[in-house]
mmCIF file of C-alpha atoms and ligand atoms in Angstrom:
data_model
loop_
_atom_site.group_PDB
_atom_site.id
_atom_site.type_symbol
_atom_site.label_atom_id
_atom_site.label_comp_id
_atom_site.label_asym_id
_atom_site.label_seq_id
_atom_site.Cartn_x
_atom_site.Cartn_y
_atom_site.Cartn_z
ATOM 1 C CA MET A 73 195.441 51.096 60.154
ATOM 2 C CA SER A 74 191.798 50.304 58.690
ATOM 3 C CA PRO A 75 189.870 53.180 57.375
ATOM 4 C CA THR A 76 187.044 52.321 59.640
ATOM 5 C CA LEU A 77 189.203 52.824 62.203
ATOM 6 C CA ALA A 78 190.656 56.353 61.330
ATOM 7 C CA LEU A 79 187.686 57.625 60.790
ATOM 8 C CA LEU A 80 186.403 56.506 63.940
ATOM 9 C CA LEU A 81 189.550 58.552 66.090
ATOM 10 C CA LEU A 82 188.976 60.863 63.975
ATOM 11 C CA SER A 83 185.485 61.217 65.274
ATOM 12 C CA GLN A 84 186.237 61.155 68.848
ATOM 13 C CA VAL A 85 188.881 63.965 68.057
ATOM 14 C CA ALA A 86 186.246 66.549 66.751
ATOM 15 C CA PHE A 87 183.725 65.744 69.750
ATOM 16 C CA TYR A 88 186.554 66.136 72.527
ATOM 17 C CA THR A 89 187.097 69.550 71.256
ATOM 18 C CA THR A 90 184.247 70.872 70.356
ATOM 19 C CA VAL A 91 183.022 69.953 74.506
ATOM 20 C CA THR A 92 186.274 71.017 75.270
ATOM 21 C CA SER A 93 186.047 74.602 73.702
ATOM 22 C CA LYS A 94 184.268 75.848 75.775
ATOM 23 C CA LYS A 95 184.045 75.205 79.701
ATOM 24 C CA VAL A 96 181.051 76.587 81.376
ATOM 25 C CA CYS A 97 179.867 75.733 85.534
ATOM 26 C CA GLY A 98 177.714 73.144 86.921
ATOM 27 C CA ARG A 99 175.141 73.641 89.637
ATOM 28 C CA PRO A 100 177.636 74.965 92.745
ATOM 29 C CA PRO A 101 177.989 72.864 95.917
ATOM 30 C CA VAL A 102 175.622 74.662 99.195
ATOM 31 C CA SER A 103 175.804 74.082 102.342
ATOM 32 C CA ASP A 104 172.780 73.357 104.413
ATOM 33 C CA GLY A 105 170.129 75.799 104.668
ATOM 34 C CA ILE A 106 171.419 78.074 101.169
ATOM 35 C CA ASP A 107 168.464 78.795 99.203
ATOM 36 C CA GLU A 108 168.911 76.666 96.775
ATOM 37 C CA THR A 109 165.699 78.133 94.078
ATOM 38 C CA ILE A 110 167.481 80.813 92.809
ATOM 39 C CA LEU A 111 170.378 78.496 91.091
ATOM 40 C CA LYS A 112 170.606 77.325 87.319
ATOM 41 C CA ARG A 113 172.575 74.162 86.834
ATOM 42 C CA VAL A 114 174.799 75.937 83.944
ATOM 43 C CA TYR A 115 177.338 78.974 84.404
ATOM 44 C CA GLU A 116 179.407 80.899 81.758
ATOM 45 C CA ILE A 117 183.220 81.439 82.981
ATOM 46 C CA GLY A 118 183.000 84.339 85.249
ATOM 47 C CA GLU A 119 179.529 84.432 86.358
ATOM 48 C CA GLU A 120 178.719 85.543 89.599
ATOM 49 C CA VAL A 121 176.059 84.195 92.628
ATOM 50 C CA SER A 122 175.087 85.865 94.795
ATOM 51 C CA LEU A 123 174.248 83.065 98.249
ATOM 52 C CA THR A 124 171.664 83.789 100.471
ATOM 53 C CA CYS A 125 170.748 81.531 103.039
ATOM 54 C CA GLY A 126 167.089 80.479 102.922
ATOM 55 C CA GLN A 127 163.909 80.736 104.539
ATOM 56 C CA GLY A 128 163.536 79.489 108.237
ATOM 57 C CA TYR A 129 167.779 80.302 108.325
ATOM 58 C CA LEU A 130 170.263 83.062 109.727
ATOM 59 C CA PRO A 131 173.266 84.245 107.883
ATOM 60 C CA SER A 132 176.450 82.930 109.447
ATOM 61 C CA THR A 133 178.026 87.095 107.842
ATOM 62 C CA ALA A 134 175.973 90.045 107.956
ATOM 63 C CA THR A 135 178.008 90.652 104.353
ATOM 64 C CA THR A 136 176.306 88.715 100.794
ATOM 65 C CA SER A 137 178.499 85.678 100.137
ATOM 66 C CA ARG A 138 179.581 85.768 96.175
ATOM 67 C CA ILE A 139 180.794 83.077 94.704
ATOM 68 C CA THR A 140 182.391 83.395 90.651
ATOM 69 C CA CYS A 141 182.274 80.339 88.230
ATOM 70 C CA THR A 142 186.314 80.224 87.446
ATOM 71 C CA ASP A 143 187.845 79.097 84.239
ATOM 72 C CA THR A 144 188.620 75.464 85.267
ATOM 73 C CA GLY A 145 184.475 75.052 85.900
ATOM 74 C CA GLY A 146 184.848 75.132 89.437
ATOM 75 C CA TRP A 147 183.938 78.004 91.854
ATOM 76 C CA THR A 148 185.598 79.687 94.555
ATOM 77 C CA GLN A 149 184.662 79.068 98.073
ATOM 78 C CA SER A 150 182.513 80.486 99.565
ATOM 79 C CA ASN A 151 182.124 81.607 103.059
ATOM 80 C CA LEU A 152 178.542 81.694 103.794
ATOM 81 C CA ALA A 153 177.021 79.494 106.681
ATOM 82 C CA CYS A 154 173.239 79.329 107.153
ATOM 83 C CA SER A 155 172.040 77.427 110.991
ATOM 84 C CA PRO A 156 168.706 77.050 110.841
ATOM 85 C CA LYS A 157 166.049 79.372 113.222
ATOM 86 C CA MET A 158 165.152 78.211 116.414
ATOM 87 C CA CYS A 159 161.648 77.205 117.543
ATOM 88 C CA PRO A 160 161.264 77.507 121.890
ATOM 89 C CA ILE A 161 159.380 74.460 123.085
ATOM 90 C CA PRO A 162 156.331 75.190 125.004
ATOM 91 C CA ARG A 163 156.690 75.889 128.855
ATOM 92 C CA ALA A 164 154.621 73.045 129.464
ATOM 93 C CA LEU A 165 156.061 70.791 127.649
ATOM 94 C CA GLN A 166 159.888 71.269 128.766
ATOM 95 C CA PRO A 167 159.125 68.416 131.319
ATOM 96 C CA LEU A 168 158.571 66.374 127.906
ATOM 97 C CA ALA A 169 161.217 67.361 125.484
ATOM 98 C CA MET A 170 164.420 66.154 128.221
ATOM 99 C CA GLY A 171 166.045 68.846 129.540
ATOM 100 C CA ARG A 172 165.964 70.682 125.633
ATOM 101 C CA THR A 173 164.526 74.548 125.192
ATOM 102 C CA GLU A 174 164.158 74.900 121.694
ATOM 103 C CA ALA A 175 164.159 72.982 118.941
ATOM 104 C CA PRO A 176 165.855 73.652 115.347
ATOM 105 C CA PHE A 177 163.498 74.688 112.447
ATOM 106 C CA LYS A 178 161.595 71.709 110.505
ATOM 107 C CA SER A 179 161.298 69.850 113.534
ATOM 108 C CA VAL A 180 157.931 68.022 114.960
ATOM 109 C CA LEU A 181 156.847 68.064 117.921
ATOM 110 C CA ASN A 182 154.446 64.863 118.276
ATOM 111 C CA PHE A 183 151.771 65.162 120.947
ATOM 112 C CA THR A 184 151.565 61.350 121.712
ATOM 113 C CA TYR A 185 149.698 62.816 125.521
ATOM 114 C CA VAL A 186 146.024 63.870 125.697
ATOM 115 C CA MET A 187 144.746 66.644 128.097
ATOM 116 C CA LEU A 188 143.220 65.107 131.068
ATOM 117 C CA GLY A 189 140.768 67.981 133.583
ATOM 118 C CA ALA A 190 138.844 71.218 132.355
ATOM 119 C CA ASN A 191 139.230 72.837 129.114
ATOM 120 C CA GLU A 192 139.060 76.258 130.318
ATOM 121 C CA SER A 193 139.245 77.908 133.568
ATOM 122 C CA SER A 194 137.523 81.219 134.067
ATOM 123 C CA CYS A 195 138.901 84.107 136.614
ATOM 124 C CA LEU A 196 136.110 84.582 139.389
ATOM 125 C CA HIS A 197 135.431 86.684 141.627
ATOM 126 C CA ASN A 198 137.351 86.028 144.753
ATOM 127 C CA GLY A 199 140.385 86.016 142.842
ATOM 128 C CA THR A 200 141.020 82.203 142.031
ATOM 129 C CA TRP A 201 140.598 80.513 139.113
ATOM 130 C CA SER A 202 137.227 77.958 138.633
ATOM 131 C CA ASN A 203 139.700 74.603 137.213
ATOM 132 C CA PRO A 204 142.938 73.986 138.421
ATOM 133 C CA PRO A 205 145.208 73.461 134.767
ATOM 134 C CA PRO A 206 144.946 70.233 133.208
ATOM 135 C CA VAL A 207 147.410 67.864 133.173
ATOM 136 C CA CYS A 208 148.799 66.197 130.278
ATOM 137 C CA LYS A 209 148.667 61.783 130.651
ATOM 138 C CA ALA A 210 150.873 59.344 128.366
ATOM 139 C CA VAL A 211 148.288 57.129 126.063
ATOM 140 C CA ASN A 212 149.060 53.562 125.596
ATOM 141 C CA CYS A 213 147.790 51.567 123.617
ATOM 142 C CA PRO A 214 147.796 47.995 123.880
ATOM 143 C CA LEU A 215 148.778 46.703 120.096
ATOM 144 C CA ALA A 216 146.378 45.698 117.181
ATOM 145 C CA LEU A 217 144.868 42.912 116.632
ATOM 146 C CA PRO A 218 145.715 41.928 112.707
ATOM 147 C CA PRO A 219 142.816 40.932 110.731
ATOM 148 C CA ARG A 220 142.100 37.193 109.861
ATOM 149 C CA ASP A 221 143.773 36.630 106.651
ATOM 150 C CA GLY A 222 145.902 39.482 107.119
ATOM 151 C CA ARG A 223 148.954 41.417 109.091
ATOM 152 C CA ILE A 224 149.580 44.448 109.969
ATOM 153 C CA VAL A 225 152.682 47.125 109.280
ATOM 154 C CA HIS A 226 153.218 50.076 111.823
ATOM 155 C CA ASP A 227 154.345 53.786 109.970
ATOM 156 C CA LYS A 228 157.254 52.987 113.057
ATOM 157 C CA PRO A 229 158.837 50.484 113.768
ATOM 158 C CA ILE A 230 157.119 48.906 117.712
ATOM 159 C CA THR A 231 159.671 48.547 120.286
ATOM 160 C CA GLY A 232 157.482 46.551 123.126
ATOM 161 C CA SER A 233 154.413 45.455 123.494
ATOM 162 C CA THR A 234 152.542 49.425 122.958
ATOM 163 C CA THR A 235 152.169 51.848 121.014
ATOM 164 C CA MET A 236 151.477 55.741 121.724
ATOM 165 C CA TYR A 237 148.424 58.006 121.335
ATOM 166 C CA GLY A 238 148.944 59.346 117.599
ATOM 167 C CA GLN A 239 150.319 55.976 116.617
ATOM 168 C CA GLY A 240 149.332 54.588 113.187
ATOM 169 C CA TRP A 241 149.267 51.840 111.007
ATOM 170 C CA THR A 242 148.024 49.882 107.620
ATOM 171 C CA TYR A 243 146.226 46.767 107.562
ATOM 172 C CA GLU A 244 146.986 44.768 104.980
ATOM 173 C CA CYS A 245 145.054 41.295 103.933
ATOM 174 C CA ASN A 246 146.789 38.207 101.839
ATOM 175 C CA PRO A 247 146.058 38.575 98.194
ATOM 176 C CA PRO A 248 143.500 38.795 96.620
ATOM 177 C CA LYS A 249 141.351 39.902 100.497
ATOM 178 C CA ALA A 250 141.576 43.056 100.675
ATOM 179 C CA PRO A 251 140.375 44.906 103.876
ATOM 180 C CA SER A 252 137.111 46.445 104.624
ATOM 181 C CA TYR A 253 139.318 49.863 105.384
ATOM 182 C CA GLU A 254 142.621 49.765 105.702
ATOM 183 C CA ARG A 255 143.958 52.690 108.331
ATOM 184 C CA GLY A 256 144.370 52.495 112.530
ATOM 185 C CA SER A 257 145.446 53.753 115.554
ATOM 186 C CA CYS A 258 146.356 54.350 118.911
ATOM 187 C CA ARG A 259 143.211 56.199 120.242
ATOM 188 C CA ALA A 260 143.105 58.844 123.087
ATOM 189 C CA ASP A 261 141.379 56.864 125.093
ATOM 190 C CA GLY A 262 144.117 53.997 124.976
ATOM 191 C CA THR A 263 141.834 52.035 122.774
ATOM 192 C CA VAL A 264 142.234 50.282 119.149
ATOM 193 C CA PRO A 265 140.003 49.804 116.063
ATOM 194 C CA ASP A 266 138.883 45.662 116.128
ATOM 195 C CA PRO A 267 140.656 44.163 112.985
ATOM 196 C CA PRO A 268 138.866 45.004 109.830
ATOM 197 C CA VAL A 269 136.989 41.682 107.813
ATOM 198 C CA CYS A 270 139.296 40.777 104.942
ATOM 199 C CA SER A 271 136.986 40.136 101.752
ATOM 200 C CA ILE A 272 137.240 38.394 99.272
ATOM 201 C CA PRO A 273 135.589 40.035 95.456
ATOM 202 C CA THR A 274 132.633 37.195 94.364
ATOM 203 C CA ASN A 275 132.716 35.753 91.059
ATOM 204 C CA ILE A 276 130.184 37.429 88.211
ATOM 205 C CA PRO A 277 128.033 35.395 86.260
ATOM 206 C CA ASN A 278 129.002 33.701 82.704
ATOM 207 C CA GLY A 279 132.489 34.789 83.693
ATOM 208 C CA VAL A 280 136.138 34.057 85.236
ATOM 209 C CA ILE A 281 138.162 36.008 87.663
ATOM 210 C CA THR A 282 141.750 35.976 88.019
ATOM 211 C CA PHE A 283 143.619 37.017 90.848
ATOM 212 C CA ALA A 284 147.093 38.263 88.647
ATOM 213 C CA VAL A 285 147.517 40.434 92.264
ATOM 214 C CA MET A 286 150.635 42.986 92.558
ATOM 215 C CA ARG A 287 150.791 43.649 95.919
ATOM 216 C CA PRO A 288 152.787 47.902 96.125
ATOM 217 C CA HIS A 289 150.423 48.642 98.773
ATOM 218 C CA GLY A 290 147.724 46.872 100.397
ATOM 219 C CA TYR A 291 145.063 48.067 99.403
ATOM 220 C CA LYS A 292 145.739 48.980 95.680
ATOM 221 C CA GLU A 293 144.714 45.505 95.114
ATOM 222 C CA LYS A 294 143.968 44.052 91.520
ATOM 223 C CA VAL A 295 141.070 41.383 90.273
ATOM 224 C CA LYS A 296 140.894 40.960 86.850
ATOM 225 C CA TYR A 297 137.624 39.511 85.211
ATOM 226 C CA ALA A 298 136.943 37.928 81.691
ATOM 227 C CA CYS A 299 133.816 36.336 80.146
ATOM 228 C CA ASN A 300 133.139 32.869 79.216
ATOM 229 C CA GLU A 301 133.369 32.155 75.026
ATOM 230 C CA HIS A 302 130.486 34.384 73.312
ATOM 231 C CA TYR A 303 130.231 35.966 76.421
ATOM 232 C CA VAL A 304 130.779 39.763 75.791
ATOM 233 C CA LEU A 305 132.890 42.010 78.650
ATOM 234 C CA ASP A 306 130.390 45.278 80.272
ATOM 235 C CA GLY A 307 132.260 47.475 82.300
ATOM 236 C CA GLN A 308 136.097 47.433 83.285
ATOM 237 C CA ALA A 309 138.036 44.285 83.455
ATOM 238 C CA GLU A 310 140.180 45.368 85.804
ATOM 239 C CA ILE A 311 138.591 46.375 89.084
ATOM 240 C CA GLN A 312 140.810 47.273 92.000
ATOM 241 C CA CYS A 313 140.200 47.893 95.814
ATOM 242 C CA GLN A 314 139.980 51.295 96.894
ATOM 243 C CA ASN A 315 140.941 53.410 99.868
ATOM 244 C CA THR A 316 137.368 52.852 101.195
ATOM 245 C CA GLY A 317 137.165 49.630 101.503
ATOM 246 C CA ASN A 318 135.268 48.508 98.866
ATOM 247 C CA TRP A 319 136.019 47.421 95.344
ATOM 248 C CA SER A 320 135.457 49.406 92.475
ATOM 249 C CA SER A 321 132.123 47.780 90.788
ATOM 250 C CA LYS A 322 132.429 44.585 88.669
ATOM 251 C CA PRO A 323 131.749 43.780 85.308
ATOM 252 C CA VAL A 324 128.898 42.420 83.921
ATOM 253 C CA CYS A 325 128.793 40.028 80.863
ATOM 254 C CA ARG A 326 126.911 40.310 78.762
ATOM 255 C CA ALA A 327 125.230 37.385 76.925
ATOM 256 C CA PRO A 328 124.671 36.915 72.921
ATOM 257 C CA CYS A 329 121.916 36.546 71.103
ATOM 258 C CA THR A 330 119.715 33.895 68.569
ATOM 259 C CA VAL A 331 118.620 35.373 65.932
ATOM 260 C CA GLY A 332 115.145 34.096 65.411
ATOM 261 C CA ILE A 333 113.860 33.710 62.793
ATOM 262 C CA LYS A 334 113.219 30.761 60.630
ATOM 263 C CA ARG A 335 113.301 32.181 57.037
ATOM 264 C CA GLY A 336 114.562 35.100 55.225
ATOM 265 C CA ARG A 337 117.592 37.426 54.725
ATOM 266 C CA ILE A 338 119.604 39.176 57.267
ATOM 267 C CA PHE A 339 122.461 41.701 57.212
ATOM 268 C CA TYR A 340 125.088 40.567 59.134
ATOM 269 C CA ASN A 341 129.230 41.248 59.194
ATOM 270 C CA ALA A 342 129.139 43.344 56.104
ATOM 271 C CA LYS A 343 127.069 40.398 54.612
ATOM 272 C CA LYS A 344 123.643 40.093 52.920
ATOM 273 C CA ILE A 345 122.887 36.245 54.553
ATOM 274 C CA TRP A 346 120.097 33.696 54.267
ATOM 275 C CA ILE A 347 119.108 32.611 58.007
ATOM 276 C CA ALA A 348 119.949 29.026 57.622
ATOM 277 C CA ASP A 349 123.739 30.282 56.906
ATOM 278 C CA LEU A 350 123.863 31.560 59.648
ATOM 279 C CA LYS A 351 126.026 28.791 61.644
ATOM 280 C CA PRO A 352 125.573 28.713 64.661
ATOM 281 C CA ASN A 353 122.912 31.024 64.794
ATOM 282 C CA ARG A 354 124.740 32.904 66.925
ATOM 283 C CA VAL A 355 125.428 36.888 67.393
ATOM 284 C CA LEU A 356 127.632 38.811 70.237
ATOM 285 C CA HIS A 357 126.055 41.053 72.618
ATOM 286 C CA GLY A 358 126.407 44.653 70.740
ATOM 287 C CA GLU A 359 125.967 43.548 67.309
ATOM 288 C CA HIS A 360 123.694 44.554 64.957
ATOM 289 C CA VAL A 361 121.720 42.526 62.242
ATOM 290 C CA ALA A 362 119.582 43.759 59.953
ATOM 291 C CA PHE A 363 116.068 42.168 59.099
ATOM 292 C CA TYR A 364 114.869 42.947 55.993
ATOM 293 C CA CYS A 365 111.042 44.377 55.718
ATOM 294 C CA LEU A 366 109.027 44.164 52.638
ATOM 295 C CA ASN A 367 107.240 47.542 51.303
ATOM 296 C CA ARG A 368 104.302 46.468 49.085
ATOM 297 C CA ALA A 369 103.575 49.297 47.691
ATOM 298 C CA ASP A 370 107.418 49.435 45.696
ATOM 299 C CA LYS A 371 107.416 45.675 45.762
ATOM 300 C CA CYS A 372 110.948 45.794 47.541
ATOM 301 C CA GLY A 373 112.443 44.843 50.761
ATOM 302 C CA TYR A 374 114.321 47.815 53.107
ATOM 303 C CA PRO A 375 116.713 46.698 55.976
ATOM 304 C CA VAL A 376 115.482 47.596 59.625
ATOM 305 C CA VAL A 377 118.799 47.281 61.831
ATOM 306 C CA SER A 378 118.205 46.001 65.176
ATOM 307 C CA THR A 379 120.707 44.895 68.239
ATOM 308 C CA CYS A 380 122.246 42.129 70.341
ATOM 309 C CA ASN A 381 121.222 43.381 73.807
ATOM 310 C CA ASP A 382 122.097 40.922 76.414
ATOM 311 C CA GLY A 383 120.733 37.960 74.587
ATOM 312 C CA SER A 384 118.082 39.353 73.209
ATOM 313 C CA LEU A 385 117.741 41.033 69.671
ATOM 314 C CA PRO A 386 114.237 42.456 68.924
ATOM 315 C CA ILE A 387 112.614 41.316 65.885
ATOM 316 C CA PRO A 388 111.282 44.647 63.946
ATOM 317 C CA GLU A 389 107.494 44.680 64.235
ATOM 318 C CA CYS A 390 107.441 45.415 60.351
ATOM 319 C CA PHE A 391 109.286 41.766 59.142
ATOM 320 C CA GLU A 392 107.161 38.804 57.528
ATOM 321 C CA GLY A 393 108.500 35.441 58.403
ATOM 322 C CA GLU A 394 108.827 33.133 60.179
ATOM 323 C CA PHE A 395 109.489 32.829 64.096
ATOM 324 C CA LEU A 396 112.113 30.322 66.348
ATOM 325 C CA PRO A 397 109.622 29.270 68.939
ATOM 326 C CA ALA A 398 110.690 31.611 71.431
ATOM 327 C CA GLY A 399 113.437 29.926 74.034
HETATM 328 C C1 NAG B 539 156.092 62.953 114.598
HETATM 329 O O1 NAG B 539 155.054 62.686 114.034
HETATM 330 C C2 NAG B 539 154.955 62.626 112.090
HETATM 331 C C3 NAG B 539 153.461 62.799 111.619
HETATM 332 O O2 NAG B 539 152.888 62.233 111.948
HETATM 333 C C4 NAG B 539 155.539 61.353 111.607
HETATM 334 O O3 NAG B 539 156.492 61.617 110.461
HETATM 335 C C5 NAG B 539 156.986 61.328 112.721
HETATM 336 O O4 NAG B 539 157.939 60.191 112.417
HETATM 337 C C6 NAG B 539 156.796 61.660 114.180
HETATM 338 N N1 NAG B 539 158.300 61.432 114.997
HETATM 339 C C7 NAG B 539 158.361 60.513 115.920
HETATM 340 C C8 NAG B 539 159.165 60.639 117.058
HETATM 341 O O5 NAG B 539 157.121 60.165 116.742
HETATM 342 C C1 NAG B 540 135.695 73.033 125.401
HETATM 343 O O1 NAG B 540 134.770 71.678 126.467
HETATM 344 C C2 NAG B 540 133.807 71.963 125.960
HETATM 345 C C3 NAG B 540 132.642 70.953 126.462
HETATM 346 O O2 NAG B 540 133.554 69.540 125.980
HETATM 347 C C4 NAG B 540 133.435 72.173 124.306
HETATM 348 O O3 NAG B 540 131.703 72.480 123.781
HETATM 349 C C5 NAG B 540 134.216 73.775 124.378
HETATM 350 O O4 NAG B 540 134.398 73.524 122.791
HETATM 351 C C6 NAG B 540 136.019 73.168 124.695
HETATM 352 N N1 NAG B 540 136.754 74.334 124.613
HETATM 353 C C7 NAG B 540 137.842 74.294 123.401
HETATM 354 C C8 NAG B 540 138.194 76.101 123.740
HETATM 355 O O5 NAG B 540 138.621 73.330 123.386
HETATM 356 C C1 NAG B 541 135.923 81.119 145.026
HETATM 357 O O1 NAG B 541 134.831 81.336 144.507
HETATM 358 C C2 NAG B 541 134.210 79.655 144.170
HETATM 359 C C3 NAG B 541 133.216 79.427 143.661
HETATM 360 O O2 NAG B 541 132.216 80.627 144.109
HETATM 361 C C4 NAG B 541 134.736 78.629 145.427
HETATM 362 O O3 NAG B 541 134.254 77.207 145.206
HETATM 363 C C5 NAG B 541 135.536 78.577 145.888
HETATM 364 O O4 NAG B 541 136.208 77.439 147.413
HETATM 365 C C6 NAG B 541 136.316 80.198 146.149
HETATM 366 N N1 NAG B 541 137.974 80.350 146.901
HETATM 367 C C7 NAG B 541 138.268 80.840 147.909
HETATM 368 C C8 NAG B 541 139.730 80.997 148.394
HETATM 369 O O5 NAG B 541 137.809 81.389 148.763
HETATM 370 C C1 NAG B 542 131.215 49.395 100.399
HETATM 371 O O1 NAG B 542 129.989 48.438 100.257
HETATM 372 C C2 NAG B 542 128.971 48.071 100.890
HETATM 373 C C3 NAG B 542 127.800 47.094 100.316
HETATM 374 O O2 NAG B 542 128.431 47.054 99.242
HETATM 375 C C4 NAG B 542 128.157 49.385 101.318
HETATM 376 O O3 NAG B 542 127.679 49.415 101.882
HETATM 377 C C5 NAG B 542 129.413 50.932 101.904
HETATM 378 O O4 NAG B 542 128.011 51.675 101.531
HETATM 379 C C6 NAG B 542 130.649 50.887 100.325
HETATM 380 N N1 NAG B 542 131.115 51.300 101.025
HETATM 381 C C7 NAG B 542 131.807 52.907 100.560
HETATM 382 C C8 NAG B 542 132.363 53.925 101.287
HETATM 383 O O5 NAG B 542 131.245 52.979 99.272
#
């Protein structure tokens, strides 16, 4: 046996013994409705847990159920079962509930009906009510039209050629277009909204647009901008279709500047150079250039900084020299 292999086997034995020397229990398995919020991930041998039913559930037994972590790392049996509390279905809705009179905890009643008739009724002098009780009417809508260049994604599968009141959907547009709004639903009057217009983000001056589009969810489209050479991007390069349906604001490409003097020295890019040596004569948006002004009394030059701002680089007033013709 080679020394390396022996060492490997030894360390495995050591690892095995440290892990097995101290047994613990994991989180006990519990049935539906038992309160899991009190449970820990790890228990010592002999540790006990009192199980109770969570909110919205009723225990099957009156006594609390205790379980114990055994020395094999398992748990003793629990005799607790929890059943969900029931909500009575309102009488007026029972005809619609297919014979059921109650529904378990966490059930949802979806009202896909609208009320027809007066919303109130008063007891009159002659012992009658002013208005008859309202009736509930099922409302169906025709299927909504998808946007041009897009589609509709329904919240739940559609059966047949109608949707029910309250049912909703999302409009999606083919990339890189984005809808002007993204949700629609079957309305109480049985109508659906008109399909939205799919909009495409426009190009920016002196820049390009790239559609490296991911489509996790319709409206979270992203579009990326870049500027032409020597232009500097100001703002977010990436814009996103927002849930208002609009795109976040587009960036702007800022123009480079020409240093508008014929003769003289400047301080640029950590160097003091003659303007004739700046080839090509171009500094980028946001870059600083220092011009040397003359202090006549002391017969010395002092630097005054100017910054290129979207194509314009002001020359300090104190600078005396020859200027390039504008434009
Ligand atoms: C009821 O409405 C809820 C919330 O809008 C929805 O999650 C659920 O799917 C609907 N159920 C049915 C049966 O329509
Ligand atoms: C009943 O309808 C009237 C008018 O349509 C409205 O002003 C009122 O708030 C409604 N009452 C209730 C209790 O919904
Ligand atoms: C009760 O009074 C209302 C309002 O005055 C009237 O419209 C209705 O016909 C009366 N009903 C009876 C049964 O008299
Ligand atoms: C979306 O953009 C349009 C046109 O630019 C504007 O009129 C509208 O107010 C914007 N909507 C939102 C929610 O920002």
